[in-house]
Amino acid sequence: MSEYADLLVHGGDVLTVDEAGTFVRSGAVVVRDGEIREVGPAEELRSRYEAAETLDATGCLVLPGLVNTHTHLAMTLLRGRADDVTLQGFLERVLRWEAELLSPKNIAAGVRAAIAESVRAGVTSALDMYWFHEAAERVAREAGWRLHTGPTFMDEPDPADGIAYEDRMAWARRDLADRATARPGTRPVLFAHSTYTLSPDQLTDIAALAREFGALLHIHAAENTTEVATVEVRHGRRPVELLDSLGLLGPDLLIAHAVDLTGPEIAALARTGTSVAHCPVSNLKLGCGIAPVPRLLSAGVTVGLGTDGAVSSNTLDVLGAVRQAALVHKAAGDPTAVGAEQAVRMATLEGARALGLGDHLGSLEPGKRADLIVLDLNAPHVRPVHNPWSTLAYAAHSADVRDTVVDGRILMRDRVLTTLDEAAALADLEALA
Ligand SMILES: [Zn+2]
C-alpha cells in the first residue's frame, strides 16, 4: 500500500544534522505539504511512498539547506565598490551611495540577484537587515525563498527609505501587526542597526516593541575596537555592556559580529541566552579581528554563521563561511578550535536556533520544514568521503550544490534555477551597477 508524498529525495547519503548527527547511507527524505515526513533508508521509503516529484540523489550528499544569519542582500548592488578599507571608511562610503541608489525597484533588483546567488550556493534562508524590506519580501515570495526580515531602525538625518525616525515606530508596529499569520518557518524580526546609530532610549523602545510581538531583535555589536571605543566614550559602556545594562540581552536577541568581547561579556551572553551571528569573512576583510568563537561555544552561546552583505564580504557563500570558521580560529595555534562538525552545525541547526527557529529549520527531521540541498559528490575534489562533515567544511565548494529545495519546492534542479529568471536578474543588476 502506497502513501502519498509531494517530493521524494532518494538514493543519496543523508546527513540529517540532528542532535545525534544521524547519517543515513543511501537514504531518502519524504516531503509532504512543505514539511519533512520521514527520513530513512531509500529502499524502504521508495517502496512505501508514491511521490508526485522525485530527486535522484545517488552519488550525492543530502543535507539541510544552509542558513545565513546575517546579511544585507541588496548590497549585491555595491559588490566590489568598497574593498580594502576600514569598517568606518566602509560605512561612510556605503551610506553615501545608499542615499543615491536605493529605491524599492533597485532593492528588488539587488535582492533578486542575491537570491539567485544564494539558491546556487545551497542557502535556503537568510536574515536580511536592509532598507525597503517589503520589496525584498516580495521578491523572495515570488522566488519561493525563505527570507527573515522586518523594519530597520537607524537614527540618521536622511534615511534611504525617507521614513523619518519619529515615524518609524508606528510604521514598524503596523508591519508587525500585519504578520499575524506568518509563514511556517519564519518569525517577525526587528532590526536595530547598532549602539552607535541609536541612543539607549531608542534601543529600549525598539526592544519593547519586539517583545510585544514576540519578534527576534537583531543588532550589530562589538564589530571592532573603534566601534567599542566610540560607544564607550559616548555612553560610558562597551556595546554589549550597554545592551546588558538596558536589559536587552536575552534569547530573543541576536548579535552580529561580536568580535571585541571581554570575558564578562561572553559570560553575560551565555547567562542570558543571547545568540551570535559569526561573520568570519566580513570580519577578516574589514580587518575587524577574529570573534572569540571557541570561547563563546565553550560558554554555551548559540553561534550561527553569516556572510554579511556583498560589499563587506563580497559573496553570499555560506559554505565559504563554514570553511573560514573551521580554519580561522586555528590560527591561534589550536587545531582543535571549531571543528568541521561544529562549523557545519553553525551553518545549519545552530543558525536556525540563533534565529529562534530551531524547531522548524536547520536539520532533516520529521515535522521540520523541507529546506534541503543535494551536493554532488561526482568530482575528484570531494572524494573519497571518509567523513561528511570534513567533506563539507574543508573540501566542498558551494558550486557543488546541485539541487536546492525550500518548503518542499525545488528552486534549483541540476544547477538550473526554476523560479527565478537568472539572466533577467543579472541584466537588471548590471543596468544599475
Ligand atoms: Zn552587517
GROMACS .gro file of C-alpha atoms and ligand atoms in nm:
model
  434
    1MET     CA    1   0.000   0.000   0.000
    2SER     CA    2   0.141   0.339  -0.103
    3GLU     CA    3   0.132   0.660   0.090
    4TYR     CA    4   0.133   0.989  -0.097
    5ALA     CA    5   0.429   1.230  -0.097
    6ASP     CA    6   0.487   1.556  -0.281
    7LEU     CA    7   0.860   1.502  -0.313
    8LEU     CA    8   1.095   1.209  -0.256
    9VAL     CA    9   1.468   1.283  -0.246
   10HIS     CA   10   1.627   0.940  -0.264
   11GLY     CA   11   1.949   0.746  -0.309
   12GLY     CA   12   2.192   0.997  -0.156
   13ASP     CA   13   2.371   0.976   0.176
   14VAL     CA   14   2.166   1.188   0.414
   15LEU     CA   15   2.342   1.398   0.677
   16THR     CA   16   2.045   1.492   0.894
   17VAL     CA   17   2.236   1.729   1.131
   18ASP     CA   18   2.003   1.615   1.409
   19GLU     CA   19   2.131   1.620   1.768
   20ALA     CA   20   2.283   1.271   1.732
   21GLY     CA   21   2.443   1.351   1.395
   22THR     CA   22   2.247   1.071   1.224
   23PHE     CA   23   2.393   0.980   0.884
   24VAL     CA   24   2.182   0.756   0.659
   25ARG     CA   25   2.375   0.591   0.377
   26SER     CA   26   2.165   0.554   0.063
   27GLY     CA   27   1.881   0.732   0.236
   28ALA     CA   28   1.571   0.924   0.142
   29VAL     CA   29   1.374   1.225   0.259
   30VAL     CA   30   0.995   1.223   0.222
   31VAL     CA   31   0.825   1.562   0.186
   32ARG     CA   32   0.459   1.648   0.205
   33ASP     CA   33   0.292   1.991   0.234
   34GLY     CA   34   0.633   2.157   0.255
   35GLU     CA   35   0.724   1.953   0.559
   36ILE     CA   36   0.958   1.660   0.616
   37ARG     CA   37   0.753   1.347   0.684
   38GLU     CA   38   1.023   1.085   0.716
   39VAL     CA   39   1.394   1.028   0.677
   40GLY     CA   40   1.520   0.672   0.635
   41PRO     CA   41   1.665   0.407   0.403
   42ALA     CA   42   1.587   0.481   0.038
   43GLU     CA   43   1.485   0.126  -0.044
   44GLU     CA   44   1.219   0.116   0.224
   45LEU     CA   45   1.079   0.466   0.166
   46ARG     CA   46   1.070   0.421  -0.215
   47SER     CA   47   0.852   0.116  -0.170
   48ARG     CA   48   0.617   0.283   0.076
   49TYR     CA   49   0.566   0.620  -0.091
   50GLU     CA   50   0.418   0.729  -0.420
   51ALA     CA   51   0.574   1.070  -0.490
   52ALA     CA   52   0.450   1.337  -0.731
   53GLU     CA   53   0.806   1.452  -0.783
   54THR     CA   54   1.143   1.287  -0.720
   55LEU     CA   55   1.507   1.387  -0.699
   56ASP     CA   56   1.750   1.104  -0.757
   57ALA     CA   57   2.040   1.191  -0.527
   58THR     CA   58   2.250   0.881  -0.593
   59GLY     CA   59   2.619   0.969  -0.555
   60CYS     CA   60   2.529   1.286  -0.367
   61LEU     CA   61   2.513   1.416  -0.013
   62VAL     CA   62   2.173   1.539   0.111
   63LEU     CA   63   2.175   1.789   0.395
   64PRO     CA   64   1.970   2.072   0.543
   65GLY     CA   65   1.973   2.398   0.349
   66LEU     CA   66   2.226   2.650   0.478
   67VAL     CA   67   2.104   2.936   0.696
   68ASN     CA   68   2.261   3.281   0.657
   69THR     CA   69   2.211   3.451   0.994
   70HIS     CA   70   2.341   3.794   0.896
   71THR     CA   71   2.331   3.968   0.561
   72HIS     CA   72   2.217   4.275   0.369
   73LEU     CA   73   2.105   4.111   0.045
   74ALA     CA   74   2.054   4.414  -0.178
   75MET     CA   75   2.413   4.518  -0.121
   76THR     CA   76   2.489   4.298  -0.421
   77LEU     CA   77   2.432   4.632  -0.599
   78LEU     CA   78   2.757   4.760  -0.448
   79ARG     CA   79   2.970   4.445  -0.465
   80GLY     CA   80   3.336   4.535  -0.516
   81ARG     CA   81   3.292   4.908  -0.452
   82ALA     CA   82   3.443   4.930  -0.102
   83ASP     CA   83   3.729   4.685  -0.073
   84ASP     CA   84   4.036   4.709   0.145
   85VAL     CA   85   3.905   4.988   0.369
   86THR     CA   86   3.833   5.007   0.742
   87LEU     CA   87   3.485   4.945   0.880
   88GLN     CA   88   3.438   5.316   0.947
   89GLY     CA   89   3.561   5.415   0.597
   90PHE     CA   90   3.334   5.148   0.455
   91LEU     CA   91   3.027   5.277   0.643
   92GLU     CA   92   3.090   5.635   0.530
   93ARG     CA   93   3.103   5.535   0.164
   94VAL     CA   94   2.815   5.294   0.177
   95LEU     CA   95   2.581   5.542   0.345
   96ARG     CA   96   2.657   5.800   0.075
   97TRP     CA   97   2.591   5.555  -0.210
   98GLU     CA   98   2.278   5.421  -0.047
   99ALA     CA   99   2.128   5.770  -0.036
  100GLU     CA  100   2.172   5.798  -0.415
  101LEU     CA  101   2.089   5.446  -0.519
  102LEU     CA  102   1.816   5.299  -0.305
  103SER     CA  103   1.453   5.265  -0.411
  104PRO     CA  104   1.212   4.973  -0.387
  105LYS     CA  105   1.280   4.889  -0.753
  106ASN     CA  106   1.657   4.887  -0.709
  107ILE     CA  107   1.632   4.691  -0.386
  108ALA     CA  108   1.422   4.433  -0.570
  109ALA     CA  109   1.690   4.401  -0.839
  110GLY     CA  110   1.967   4.360  -0.582
  111VAL     CA  111   1.772   4.106  -0.380
  112ARG     CA  112   1.672   3.904  -0.689
  113ALA     CA  113   2.038   3.862  -0.780
  114ALA     CA  114   2.123   3.785  -0.417
  115ILE     CA  115   1.859   3.513  -0.401
  116ALA     CA  116   1.983   3.362  -0.726
  117GLU     CA  117   2.335   3.356  -0.582
  118SER     CA  118   2.211   3.211  -0.252
  119VAL     CA  119   2.000   2.936  -0.409
  120ARG     CA  120   2.302   2.837  -0.619
  121ALA     CA  121   2.511   2.822  -0.302
  122GLY     CA  122   2.262   2.599  -0.119
  123VAL     CA  123   2.144   2.877   0.111
  124THR     CA  124   1.774   2.828   0.181
  125SER     CA  125   1.710   3.121   0.412
  126ALA     CA  126   1.865   3.443   0.535
  127LEU     CA  127   1.820   3.710   0.796
  128ASP     CA  128   1.828   4.025   0.587
  129MET     CA  129   1.863   4.368   0.751
  130TYR     CA  130   1.808   4.647   0.499
  131TRP     CA  131   1.601   4.937   0.377
  132PHE     CA  132   1.273   4.870   0.190
  133HIS     CA  133   1.236   4.522   0.336
  134GLU     CA  134   0.886   4.496   0.184
  135ALA     CA  135   1.042   4.500  -0.164
  136ALA     CA  136   1.284   4.226  -0.061
  137GLU     CA  137   0.999   4.019   0.077
  138ARG     CA  138   0.803   4.049  -0.246
  139VAL     CA  139   1.096   3.916  -0.447
  140ALA     CA  140   1.159   3.632  -0.201
  141ARG     CA  141   0.791   3.531  -0.214
  142GLU     CA  142   0.799   3.523  -0.596
  143ALA     CA  143   1.112   3.307  -0.584
  144GLY     CA  144   0.971   3.076  -0.317
  145TRP     CA  145   1.271   3.153  -0.096
  146ARG     CA  146   1.269   3.188   0.282
  147LEU     CA  147   1.350   3.540   0.398
  148HIS     CA  148   1.360   3.655   0.759
  149THR     CA  149   1.320   4.030   0.758
  150GLY     CA  150   1.136   4.330   0.901
  151PRO     CA  151   1.172   4.701   0.975
  152THR     CA  152   1.516   4.851   1.039
  153PHE     CA  153   1.595   5.133   1.283
  154MET     CA  154   1.894   5.361   1.232
  155ASP     CA  155   1.879   5.719   1.352
  156GLU     CA  156   2.029   5.925   1.073
  157PRO     CA  157   1.912   6.252   0.918
  158ASP     CA  158   1.846   6.120   0.566
  159PRO     CA  159   1.733   5.757   0.586
  160ALA     CA  160   1.746   5.589   0.246
  161ASP     CA  161   1.376   5.495   0.265
  162GLY     CA  162   1.271   5.852   0.353
  163ILE     CA  163   1.085   5.746   0.670
  164ALA     CA  164   1.181   5.993   0.946
  165TYR     CA  165   1.294   5.842   1.273
  166GLU     CA  166   0.990   5.970   1.464
  167ASP     CA  167   0.759   5.788   1.222
  168ARG     CA  168   0.944   5.459   1.228
  169MET     CA  169   0.793   5.322   1.547
  170ALA     CA  170   0.435   5.345   1.413
  171TRP     CA  171   0.548   5.206   1.075
  172ALA     CA  172   0.721   4.910   1.242
  173ARG     CA  173   0.420   4.842   1.464
  174ARG     CA  174   0.193   4.823   1.158
  175ASP     CA  175   0.440   4.591   0.989
  176LEU     CA  176   0.450   4.352   1.287
  177ALA     CA  177   0.071   4.361   1.329
  178ASP     CA  178   0.029   4.258   0.964
  179ARG     CA  179   0.242   3.948   1.024
  180ALA     CA  180  -0.011   3.777   1.249
  181THR     CA  181  -0.023   3.480   1.010
  182ALA     CA  182   0.344   3.422   0.945
  183ARG     CA  183   0.453   3.154   0.700
  184PRO     CA  184   0.570   2.841   0.888
  185GLY     CA  185   0.944   2.855   0.948
  186THR     CA  186   0.959   3.233   0.974
  187ARG     CA  187   0.911   3.475   1.262
  188PRO     CA  188   0.876   3.851   1.287
  189VAL     CA  189   1.204   4.042   1.310
  190LEU     CA  190   1.305   4.393   1.410
  191PHE     CA  191   1.645   4.534   1.327
  192ALA     CA  192   1.821   4.787   1.547
  193HIS     CA  193   2.127   4.884   1.344
  194SER     CA  194   2.376   4.933   1.631
  195THR     CA  195   2.455   5.101   1.962
  196TYR     CA  196   2.639   5.377   1.771
  197THR     CA  197   2.349   5.471   1.541
  198LEU     CA  198   2.073   5.451   1.806
  199SER     CA  199   2.050   5.603   2.154
  200PRO     CA  200   1.992   5.392   2.467
  201ASP     CA  201   1.632   5.523   2.485
  202GLN     CA  202   1.570   5.434   2.121
  203LEU     CA  203   1.715   5.086   2.174
  204THR     CA  204   1.490   5.033   2.476
  205ASP     CA  205   1.179   5.135   2.280
  206ILE     CA  206   1.267   4.912   1.984
  207ALA     CA  207   1.330   4.613   2.214
  208ALA     CA  208   0.997   4.671   2.388
  209LEU     CA  209   0.818   4.666   2.052
  210ALA     CA  210   0.999   4.345   1.953
  211ARG     CA  211   0.898   4.178   2.278
  212GLU     CA  212   0.538   4.288   2.242
  213PHE     CA  213   0.518   4.097   1.912
  214GLY     CA  214   0.748   3.806   2.002
  215ALA     CA  215   0.987   3.926   1.735
  216LEU     CA  216   1.355   3.848   1.706
  217LEU     CA  217   1.569   4.158   1.766
  218HIS     CA  218   1.889   4.177   1.564
  219ILE     CA  219   2.176   4.424   1.609
  220HIS     CA  220   2.537   4.478   1.501
  221ALA     CA  221   2.760   4.496   1.809
  222ALA     CA  222   3.128   4.488   1.902
  223GLU     CA  223   3.236   4.458   1.539
  224ASN     CA  224   3.578   4.617   1.603
  225THR     CA  225   3.775   4.809   1.866
  226THR     CA  226   3.697   5.150   1.711
  227GLU     CA  227   3.323   5.085   1.745
  228VAL     CA  228   3.366   4.969   2.104
  229ALA     CA  229   3.573   5.279   2.190
  230THR     CA  230   3.320   5.511   2.023
  231VAL     CA  231   3.031   5.364   2.221
  232GLU     CA  232   3.234   5.363   2.543
  233VAL     CA  233   3.317   5.734   2.505
  234ARG     CA  234   2.958   5.822   2.423
  235HIS     CA  235   2.775   5.609   2.679
  236GLY     CA  236   3.038   5.502   2.932
  237ARG     CA  237   2.983   5.138   2.845
  238ARG     CA  238   3.101   4.897   2.577
  239PRO     CA  239   2.828   4.786   2.328
  240VAL     CA  240   2.749   4.451   2.490
  241GLU     CA  241   2.772   4.603   2.841
  242LEU     CA  242   2.532   4.873   2.728
  243LEU     CA  243   2.285   4.619   2.588
  244ASP     CA  244   2.312   4.423   2.914
  245SER     CA  245   2.256   4.732   3.130
  246LEU     CA  246   1.945   4.818   2.926
  247GLY     CA  247   1.808   4.466   2.981
  248LEU     CA  248   1.823   4.388   2.610
  249LEU     CA  249   2.027   4.070   2.623
  250GLY     CA  250   1.818   3.753   2.606
  251PRO     CA  251   1.704   3.462   2.389
  252ASP     CA  252   1.525   3.699   2.152
  253LEU     CA  253   1.838   3.899   2.075
  254LEU     CA  254   2.083   3.800   1.802
  255ILE     CA  255   2.410   3.996   1.786
  256ALA     CA  256   2.602   4.018   1.460
  257HIS     CA  257   2.984   4.005   1.473
  258ALA     CA  258   3.063   4.009   1.849
  259VAL     CA  259   3.435   4.033   1.770
  260ASP     CA  260   3.560   4.256   2.052
  261LEU     CA  261   3.425   4.089   2.368
  262THR     CA  262   3.551   4.071   2.726
  263GLY     CA  263   3.524   3.762   2.946
  264PRO     CA  264   3.236   3.911   3.148
  265GLU     CA  265   3.055   3.998   2.822
  266ILE     CA  266   3.087   3.639   2.699
  267ALA     CA  267   2.951   3.523   3.036
  268ALA     CA  268   2.660   3.769   3.004
  269LEU     CA  269   2.572   3.640   2.656
  270ALA     CA  270   2.575   3.283   2.789
  271ARG     CA  271   2.377   3.367   3.105
  272THR     CA  272   2.103   3.547   2.911
  273GLY     CA  273   2.078   3.305   2.618
  274THR     CA  274   2.177   3.574   2.366
  275SER     CA  275   2.288   3.435   2.027
  276VAL     CA  276   2.567   3.545   1.794
  277ALA     CA  277   2.589   3.562   1.414
  278HIS     CA  278   2.956   3.498   1.333
  279CYS     CA  279   3.070   3.658   1.006
  280PRO     CA  280   3.431   3.547   0.964
  281VAL     CA  281   3.481   3.659   0.602
  282SER     CA  282   3.349   4.011   0.660
  283ASN     CA  283   3.548   4.043   0.984
  284LEU     CA  284   3.870   3.938   0.812
  285LYS     CA  285   3.819   4.155   0.505
  286LEU     CA  286   3.742   4.467   0.710
  287GLY     CA  287   4.032   4.393   0.943
  288CYS     CA  288   3.793   4.384   1.238
  289GLY     CA  289   3.960   4.088   1.406
  290ILE     CA  290   3.855   3.735   1.486
  291ALA     CA  291   3.549   3.674   1.704
  292PRO     CA  292   3.623   3.460   2.013
  293VAL     CA  293   3.404   3.178   1.882
  294PRO     CA  294   3.579   2.891   2.066
  295ARG     CA  295   3.520   3.076   2.394
  296LEU     CA  296   3.160   3.157   2.301
  297LEU     CA  297   3.094   2.792   2.218
  298SER     CA  298   3.250   2.659   2.535
  299ALA     CA  299   3.047   2.912   2.737
  300GLY     CA  300   2.735   2.765   2.573
  301VAL     CA  301   2.642   3.058   2.345
  302THR     CA  302   2.446   2.965   2.031
  303VAL     CA  303   2.650   3.075   1.728
  304GLY     CA  304   2.521   3.087   1.370
  305LEU     CA  305   2.710   3.188   1.057
  306GLY     CA  306   2.654   3.492   0.840
  307THR     CA  307   2.811   3.626   0.524
  308ASP     CA  308   2.724   3.991   0.592
  309GLY     CA  309   2.646   4.197   0.281
  310ALA     CA  310   2.819   4.156  -0.055
  311VAL     CA  311   3.013   4.482  -0.009
  312SER     CA  312   3.187   4.372   0.309
  313SER     CA  313   3.241   4.004   0.227
  314ASN     CA  314   3.176   4.014  -0.149
  315THR     CA  315   2.992   3.683  -0.163
  316LEU     CA  316   2.684   3.531  -0.001
  317ASP     CA  317   2.858   3.195   0.010
  318VAL     CA  318   2.771   3.037   0.346
  319LEU     CA  319   2.974   2.722   0.271
  320GLY     CA  320   3.272   2.954   0.220
  321ALA     CA  321   3.199   3.098   0.565
  322VAL     CA  322   3.190   2.742   0.704
  323ARG     CA  323   3.541   2.685   0.577
  324GLN     CA  324   3.664   3.017   0.717
  325ALA     CA  325   3.501   2.940   1.053
  326ALA     CA  326   3.667   2.599   1.062
  327LEU     CA  327   4.009   2.746   0.975
  328VAL     CA  328   4.048   3.095   1.116
  329HIS     CA  329   4.019   3.002   1.485
  330LYS     CA  330   4.302   2.752   1.444
  331ALA     CA  331   4.537   3.040   1.358
  332ALA     CA  332   4.598   3.098   1.730
  333GLY     CA  333   4.770   2.759   1.740
  334ASP     CA  334   4.496   2.516   1.839
  335PRO     CA  335   4.388   2.286   1.552
  336THR     CA  336   4.101   2.154   1.765
  337ALA     CA  337   3.936   2.501   1.773
  338VAL     CA  338   3.599   2.494   1.586
  339GLY     CA  339   3.593   2.150   1.425
  340ALA     CA  340   3.437   2.063   1.090
  341GLU     CA  341   3.116   1.937   1.250
  342GLN     CA  342   3.081   2.248   1.468
  343ALA     CA  343   3.129   2.474   1.166
  344VAL     CA  344   2.869   2.285   0.958
  345ARG     CA  345   2.626   2.292   1.251
  346MET     CA  346   2.669   2.670   1.279
  347ALA     CA  347   2.553   2.699   0.917
  348THR     CA  348   2.251   2.474   0.975
  349LEU     CA  349   2.092   2.378   1.309
  350GLU     CA  350   2.277   2.629   1.527
  351GLY     CA  351   2.198   2.903   1.276
  352ALA     CA  352   1.830   2.812   1.291
  353ARG     CA  353   1.848   2.816   1.673
  354ALA     CA  354   2.016   3.158   1.665
  355LEU     CA  355   1.706   3.283   1.481
  356GLY     CA  356   1.480   3.113   1.735
  357LEU     CA  357   1.365   2.873   1.463
  358GLY     CA  358   1.548   2.560   1.574
  359ASP     CA  359   1.220   2.366   1.599
  360HIS     CA  360   1.138   2.435   1.234
  361LEU     CA  361   1.463   2.462   1.039
  362GLY     CA  362   1.826   2.354   1.035
  363SER     CA  363   1.805   1.973   1.034
  364LEU     CA  364   1.631   1.699   0.837
  365GLU     CA  365   1.381   1.563   1.088
  366PRO     CA  366   1.010   1.483   1.064
  367GLY     CA  367   0.793   1.788   1.128
  368LYS     CA  368   1.052   2.040   1.014
  369ARG     CA  369   1.020   2.249   0.700
  370ALA     CA  370   1.162   2.077   0.392
  371ASP     CA  371   1.459   2.309   0.329
  372LEU     CA  372   1.731   2.084   0.193
  373ILE     CA  373   2.013   2.066  -0.056
  374VAL     CA  374   2.174   1.797  -0.267
  375LEU     CA  375   2.550   1.826  -0.302
  376ASP     CA  376   2.713   1.646  -0.594
  377LEU     CA  377   2.999   1.417  -0.494
  378ASN     CA  378   3.087   1.315  -0.851
  379ALA     CA  379   3.406   1.519  -0.861
  380PRO     CA  380   3.766   1.450  -0.761
  381HIS     CA  381   3.797   1.730  -0.505
  382VAL     CA  382   3.531   1.577  -0.279
  383ARG     CA  383   3.633   1.210  -0.298
  384PRO     CA  384   3.655   0.983  -0.109
  385VAL     CA  385   3.405   1.078   0.161
  386HIS     CA  386   3.553   0.939   0.482
  387ASN     CA  387   3.358   1.188   0.690
  388PRO     CA  388   3.077   1.406   0.550
  389TRP     CA  389   3.141   1.691   0.800
  390SER     CA  390   3.500   1.708   0.680
  391THR     CA  391   3.395   1.698   0.313
  392LEU     CA  392   3.161   1.992   0.370
  393ALA     CA  393   3.392   2.206   0.581
  394TYR     CA  394   3.725   2.151   0.410
  395ALA     CA  395   3.671   2.022   0.055
  396ALA     CA  396   3.334   2.108  -0.097
  397HIS     CA  397   3.253   2.432  -0.279
  398SER     CA  398   2.915   2.597  -0.297
  399ALA     CA  399   2.917   2.526  -0.673
  400ASP     CA  400   2.892   2.155  -0.584
  401VAL     CA  401   2.533   2.214  -0.472
  402ARG     CA  402   2.321   2.053  -0.743
  403ASP     CA  403   1.965   2.098  -0.616
  404THR     CA  404   1.809   2.338  -0.367
  405VAL     CA  405   1.468   2.282  -0.208
  406VAL     CA  406   1.277   2.531   0.009
  407ASP     CA  407   0.949   2.437   0.174
  408GLY     CA  408   0.946   2.122  -0.039
  409ARG     CA  409   0.967   2.318  -0.363
  410ILE     CA  410   1.263   2.267  -0.594
  411LEU     CA  411   1.421   2.609  -0.657
  412MET     CA  412   1.725   2.469  -0.835
  413ARG     CA  413   1.740   2.139  -1.022
  414ASP     CA  414   2.066   2.024  -1.182
  415ARG     CA  415   2.211   2.375  -1.132
  416VAL     CA  416   1.920   2.540  -1.318
  417LEU     CA  417   1.705   2.786  -1.124
  418THR     CA  418   1.338   2.702  -1.161
  419THR     CA  419   1.164   3.003  -1.004
  420LEU     CA  420   1.393   3.290  -1.099
  421ASP     CA  421   1.484   3.425  -1.441
  422GLU     CA  422   1.854   3.445  -1.372
  423ALA     CA  423   1.952   3.615  -1.700
  424ALA     CA  424   1.696   3.889  -1.643
  425ALA     CA  425   1.806   3.929  -1.280
  426LEU     CA  426   2.167   3.977  -1.387
  427ALA     CA  427   2.072   4.218  -1.667
  428ASP     CA  428   1.877   4.431  -1.415
  429LEU     CA  429   2.168   4.430  -1.174
  430GLU     CA  430   2.416   4.528  -1.444
  431ALA     CA  431   2.192   4.809  -1.563
  432LEU     CA  432   2.201   4.958  -1.211
  433ALA     CA  433   2.567   4.894  -1.143
  434ZN      ZN  434   2.605   4.376   0.874
   0.00000   0.00000   0.00000
